[in-house]
Tab-separated table of C-alpha atoms in Angstrom:
chain	number	residue	atom	x	y	z
A	419	MET	CA	-22.098	-59.072	-34.374
A	420	HIS	CA	-23.824	-55.699	-34.529
A	421	PRO	CA	-21.912	-52.557	-35.578
A	422	PRO	CA	-21.052	-50.248	-32.681
A	423	LEU	CA	-23.678	-47.692	-31.805
A	424	GLU	CA	-22.868	-44.026	-32.255
A	425	VAL	CA	-24.459	-41.182	-30.350
A	426	ARG	CA	-25.289	-38.374	-32.756
A	427	PRO	CA	-27.178	-35.156	-32.170
A	428	ALA	CA	-30.669	-34.880	-33.585
A	429	PRO	CA	-30.816	-33.165	-36.987
A	430	SER	CA	-31.449	-29.437	-36.860
A	431	ALA	CA	-33.862	-27.584	-39.122
A	432	ASP	CA	-31.155	-27.056	-41.746
A	433	ARG	CA	-29.787	-30.619	-41.653
A	434	VAL	CA	-31.330	-34.010	-42.416
A	435	ARG	CA	-30.199	-37.534	-41.608
A	436	ARG	CA	-28.926	-39.346	-44.694
A	437	PHE	CA	-27.271	-42.491	-43.325
A	438	THR	CA	-27.496	-44.445	-40.083
A	439	ALA	CA	-24.489	-45.703	-38.109
A	440	ALA	CA	-25.005	-49.215	-39.521
A	441	GLU	CA	-24.952	-47.961	-43.108
A	442	ARG	CA	-21.802	-45.957	-42.521
A	443	TRP	CA	-20.156	-48.969	-40.866
A	444	VAL	CA	-20.931	-51.136	-43.913
A	445	HIS	CA	-19.473	-48.502	-46.247
A	446	ARG	CA	-16.309	-47.951	-44.204
A	447	THR	CA	-15.605	-51.643	-43.658
A	448	THR	CA	-16.210	-52.500	-47.296
A	449	ALA	CA	-13.984	-49.608	-48.359
A	450	ALA	CA	-11.213	-50.786	-46.026
A	451	LEU	CA	-11.332	-54.357	-47.339
A	452	MET	CA	-11.480	-53.128	-50.924
A	453	GLY	CA	-8.495	-50.891	-50.253
A	454	VAL	CA	-6.500	-53.844	-48.904
A	455	CYS	CA	-7.403	-55.867	-52.011
A	456	VAL	CA	-6.312	-53.068	-54.357
A	457	VAL	CA	-3.048	-52.328	-52.525
A	458	THR	CA	-2.039	-55.982	-52.228
A	459	ALA	CA	-2.951	-56.611	-55.879
A	460	ALA	CA	-0.718	-53.709	-56.883
A	461	CYS	CA	2.104	-55.186	-54.797
A	462	LEU	CA	1.662	-58.509	-56.599
A	463	TYR	CA	1.495	-57.227	-60.176
A	464	ILE	CA	3.699	-54.112	-60.275
A	465	PRO	CA	7.354	-55.233	-60.215
A	466	GLN	CA	8.661	-52.092	-58.507
A	467	LEU	CA	6.162	-52.452	-55.655
A	468	ALA	CA	6.779	-56.194	-55.421
A	469	GLU	CA	10.513	-55.566	-54.944
A	470	LEU	CA	9.868	-52.806	-52.421
A	471	VAL	CA	7.441	-54.800	-50.263
A	472	GLY	CA	8.813	-58.313	-50.681
A	473	ARG	CA	7.280	-61.197	-48.676
A	474	ARG	CA	5.101	-62.221	-51.619
A	475	ALA	CA	3.575	-65.198	-49.807
A	476	LEU	CA	2.306	-62.933	-47.010
A	477	VAL	CA	0.919	-60.408	-49.505
A	478	VAL	CA	-0.903	-63.219	-51.347
A	479	THR	CA	-2.434	-64.472	-48.089
A	480	VAL	CA	-3.615	-60.991	-47.052
A	481	HIS	CA	-5.061	-60.434	-50.533
A	482	GLU	CA	-6.928	-63.746	-50.499
A	483	TRP	CA	-8.475	-63.240	-47.067
A	484	ALA	CA	-9.424	-59.613	-47.717
A	485	GLY	CA	-11.181	-60.713	-50.897
A	486	LEU	CA	-12.928	-63.579	-49.149
A	487	LEU	CA	-14.177	-61.246	-46.397
A	488	LEU	CA	-15.332	-58.542	-48.815
A	489	PRO	CA	-19.022	-59.641	-48.838
A	490	ALA	CA	-19.103	-59.889	-45.011
A	491	PRO	CA	-19.987	-56.226	-44.241
A	492	PHE	CA	-22.879	-56.420	-46.700
A	493	LEU	CA	-24.211	-59.597	-45.091
A	494	VAL	CA	-23.877	-58.188	-41.568
A	495	GLY	CA	-25.522	-54.948	-42.707
A	496	LEU	CA	-28.670	-56.837	-43.709
A	497	VAL	CA	-29.708	-56.837	-40.044
A	498	SER	CA	-30.272	-53.076	-40.414
A	499	ARG	CA	-33.709	-52.035	-41.637
A	500	ALA	CA	-32.307	-48.760	-42.986
A	501	PHE	CA	-29.633	-50.629	-44.952
A	502	ARG	CA	-32.222	-52.951	-46.478
A	503	ALA	CA	-34.382	-49.955	-47.390
A	504	ASP	CA	-31.458	-48.309	-49.166
A	505	LEU	CA	-30.736	-51.532	-51.062
A	506	SER	CA	-34.329	-51.447	-52.272
A	507	ARG	CA	-33.876	-47.849	-53.437
A	508	LEU	CA	-30.658	-48.723	-55.252
A	509	ASN	CA	-32.394	-51.611	-57.013
A	510	ARG	CA	-35.204	-49.519	-58.511
A	511	PHE	CA	-35.060	-47.276	-61.565
A	512	GLY	CA	-37.795	-44.687	-62.040
A	513	PRO	CA	-38.576	-42.192	-64.816
A	514	HIS	CA	-36.460	-39.519	-63.116
A	515	ASP	CA	-33.474	-41.897	-63.176
A	516	ARG	CA	-33.661	-42.284	-66.949
A	517	GLU	CA	-33.994	-38.525	-67.231
A	518	TRP	CA	-30.945	-38.107	-64.956
A	519	LEU	CA	-28.845	-40.356	-67.205
A	520	ARG	CA	-29.905	-38.522	-70.371
A	521	LYS	CA	-29.028	-35.158	-68.844
A	522	ALA	CA	-25.761	-36.503	-67.462
A	523	VAL	CA	-24.693	-37.677	-70.922
A	524	ARG	CA	-25.575	-34.257	-72.346
A	525	ARG	CA	-23.990	-32.497	-69.344
A	526	GLN	CA	-27.242	-30.701	-68.572
A	527	GLN	CA	-28.220	-29.295	-65.197
A	528	GLY	CA	-31.472	-29.793	-63.282
A	529	ARG	CA	-31.195	-33.561	-62.825
A	530	ARG	CA	-33.910	-34.910	-60.528
A	531	ALA	CA	-32.893	-37.725	-58.169
A	532	GLY	CA	-34.156	-39.648	-55.184
A	533	LYS	CA	-31.960	-40.577	-52.265
A	534	PHE	CA	-29.545	-42.042	-54.814
A	535	ASN	CA	-29.136	-40.698	-58.315
A	536	ALA	CA	-28.994	-42.933	-61.377
A	537	GLY	CA	-25.210	-42.787	-61.511
A	538	GLN	CA	-24.956	-44.091	-57.962
A	539	LYS	CA	-27.414	-46.887	-58.784
A	540	VAL	CA	-25.394	-47.944	-61.836
A	541	TRP	CA	-22.198	-47.821	-59.763
A	542	ALA	CA	-23.695	-49.954	-56.994
A	543	SER	CA	-24.970	-52.569	-59.469
A	544	TRP	CA	-21.658	-52.712	-61.324
A	545	LEU	CA	-19.675	-52.991	-58.090
A	546	ALA	CA	-21.880	-55.798	-56.757
A	547	GLY	CA	-21.453	-57.769	-59.981
A	548	ALA	CA	-17.710	-57.114	-60.101
A	549	VAL	CA	-17.215	-58.286	-56.499
A	550	LEU	CA	-19.107	-61.526	-57.196
A	551	VAL	CA	-17.053	-62.212	-60.325
A	552	MET	CA	-13.798	-61.374	-58.524
A	553	LEU	CA	-14.778	-63.641	-55.632
A	554	GLY	CA	-15.690	-66.535	-57.938
A	555	THR	CA	-12.588	-66.293	-60.098
A	556	GLY	CA	-10.406	-65.760	-57.042
A	557	LEU	CA	-11.708	-68.951	-55.430
A	558	LEU	CA	-10.916	-70.927	-58.591
A	559	MET	CA	-7.375	-69.521	-58.530
A	560	TRP	CA	-6.981	-70.190	-54.801
A	561	PHE	CA	-8.420	-73.717	-54.697
A	562	THR	CA	-6.874	-75.213	-57.799
A	563	HIS	CA	-8.675	-78.548	-57.416
A	564	LEU	CA	-12.100	-76.974	-57.966
A	565	ALA	CA	-11.842	-76.764	-61.753
A	566	PRO	CA	-9.763	-77.980	-64.725
A	567	LEU	CA	-6.748	-76.035	-65.972
A	568	SER	CA	-8.653	-74.324	-68.799
A	569	TRP	CA	-11.152	-72.876	-66.297
A	570	ARG	CA	-8.365	-71.664	-64.009
A	571	THR	CA	-6.574	-70.034	-66.925
A	572	GLY	CA	-9.760	-68.220	-67.931
A	573	SER	CA	-10.388	-67.220	-64.332
A	574	THR	CA	-6.920	-65.719	-64.043
A	575	PHE	CA	-7.468	-63.681	-67.217
A	576	VAL	CA	-10.863	-62.376	-66.056
A	577	HIS	CA	-9.632	-61.702	-62.510
A	578	ASP	CA	-6.601	-59.745	-63.651
A	579	TRP	CA	-8.356	-57.523	-66.191
A	580	LEU	CA	-11.425	-56.949	-64.029
A	581	SER	CA	-9.166	-55.927	-61.144
A	582	LEU	CA	-7.601	-53.299	-63.408
A	583	ALA	CA	-11.046	-52.023	-64.426
A	584	LEU	CA	-12.135	-52.024	-60.786
A	585	GLY	CA	-9.116	-49.969	-59.773
A	586	ILE	CA	-9.857	-47.377	-62.458
A	587	VAL	CA	-13.543	-47.127	-61.544
A	588	LEU	CA	-12.709	-46.893	-57.833
A	589	ALA	CA	-10.348	-44.019	-58.587
A	590	GLY	CA	-13.222	-42.254	-60.358
A	591	HIS	CA	-15.532	-42.915	-57.407
A	592	ILE	CA	-13.007	-41.455	-54.976
A	593	GLY	CA	-12.458	-38.464	-57.245
A	594	MET	CA	-16.181	-37.696	-57.332
A	595	ALA	CA	-16.366	-38.009	-53.542
A	596	VAL	CA	-13.458	-35.596	-53.136
A	597	ALA	CA	-15.281	-33.113	-55.374
A	598	ASP	CA	-18.431	-33.189	-53.183
A	599	PRO	CA	-17.603	-32.345	-49.546
A	600	GLU	CA	-21.242	-32.479	-48.454
A	601	ALA	CA	-21.663	-36.015	-49.754
A	602	ARG	CA	-18.561	-37.008	-47.798
A	603	ALA	CA	-19.984	-35.321	-44.704
A	604	GLY	CA	-23.149	-37.374	-45.096
A	605	MET	CA	-21.172	-40.597	-45.089
A	606	ARG	CA	-18.900	-39.423	-42.256
A	607	THR	CA	-21.501	-37.984	-39.865
A	608	GLY	CA	-24.809	-39.279	-41.192
A	609	PHE	CA	-26.228	-35.776	-41.782
A	610	VAL	CA	-26.268	-33.395	-44.754
A	611	ARG	CA	-27.444	-29.834	-45.286
A	612	ARG	CA	-31.100	-29.597	-46.270
A	613	ASP	CA	-30.390	-27.207	-49.135
A	614	TRP	CA	-27.858	-29.690	-50.585
A	615	ALA	CA	-30.359	-32.539	-50.283
A	616	GLU	CA	-33.072	-30.469	-51.972
A	617	ARG	CA	-30.730	-29.537	-54.806
A	618	GLU	CA	-29.085	-32.940	-55.399
A	619	HIS	CA	-31.769	-35.391	-54.194
A	620	GLY	CA	-35.005	-33.445	-54.235
A	621	GLU	CA	-37.196	-36.517	-54.930
A	622	TRP	CA	-35.986	-38.065	-51.673
A	623	LEU	CA	-37.122	-35.386	-49.222
A	624	PRO	CA	-40.790	-35.394	-48.182
């Protein structure tokens, strides 16, 4: 199933296209599923929320299916050439990326970046690995016959603590997005101001 097409005006001289409709659909759908996973996990592990929501069996089922479907937007997005191109960009580190990380650690300005900066590349890699680990451990917890008790116990430990780390990192990701309205506009509309792109991602523009 292809994501719905969106009619957008052509970029003006002071705006450039950053993301296609397919890329924005992948991001929004993944974010929605991730949000369901985080909220339902909180309702399962925080006693006050568990008492408020109730219906634990239903919450468990929603959590399991949201987690199982989490890779689906990524897989559907692979039909998009632009999405595949961005995956290639995220998977490559250049000299300017190492320079970006050094300056970020030292809180220095003038960090050169391509379409994605080094921080975004590290975030994407970490998130992809975390989702795979969460999916694997979640399946072992869901289908108890797949592994012996010692494996399931270890999976529960990893799943629980990684979910906490994921929630913290997601909060940081959202906080950084809130602090950059133009980046949010790029993901919402597909276009960003040219001066912002030149300042934040100068290696990307031709």
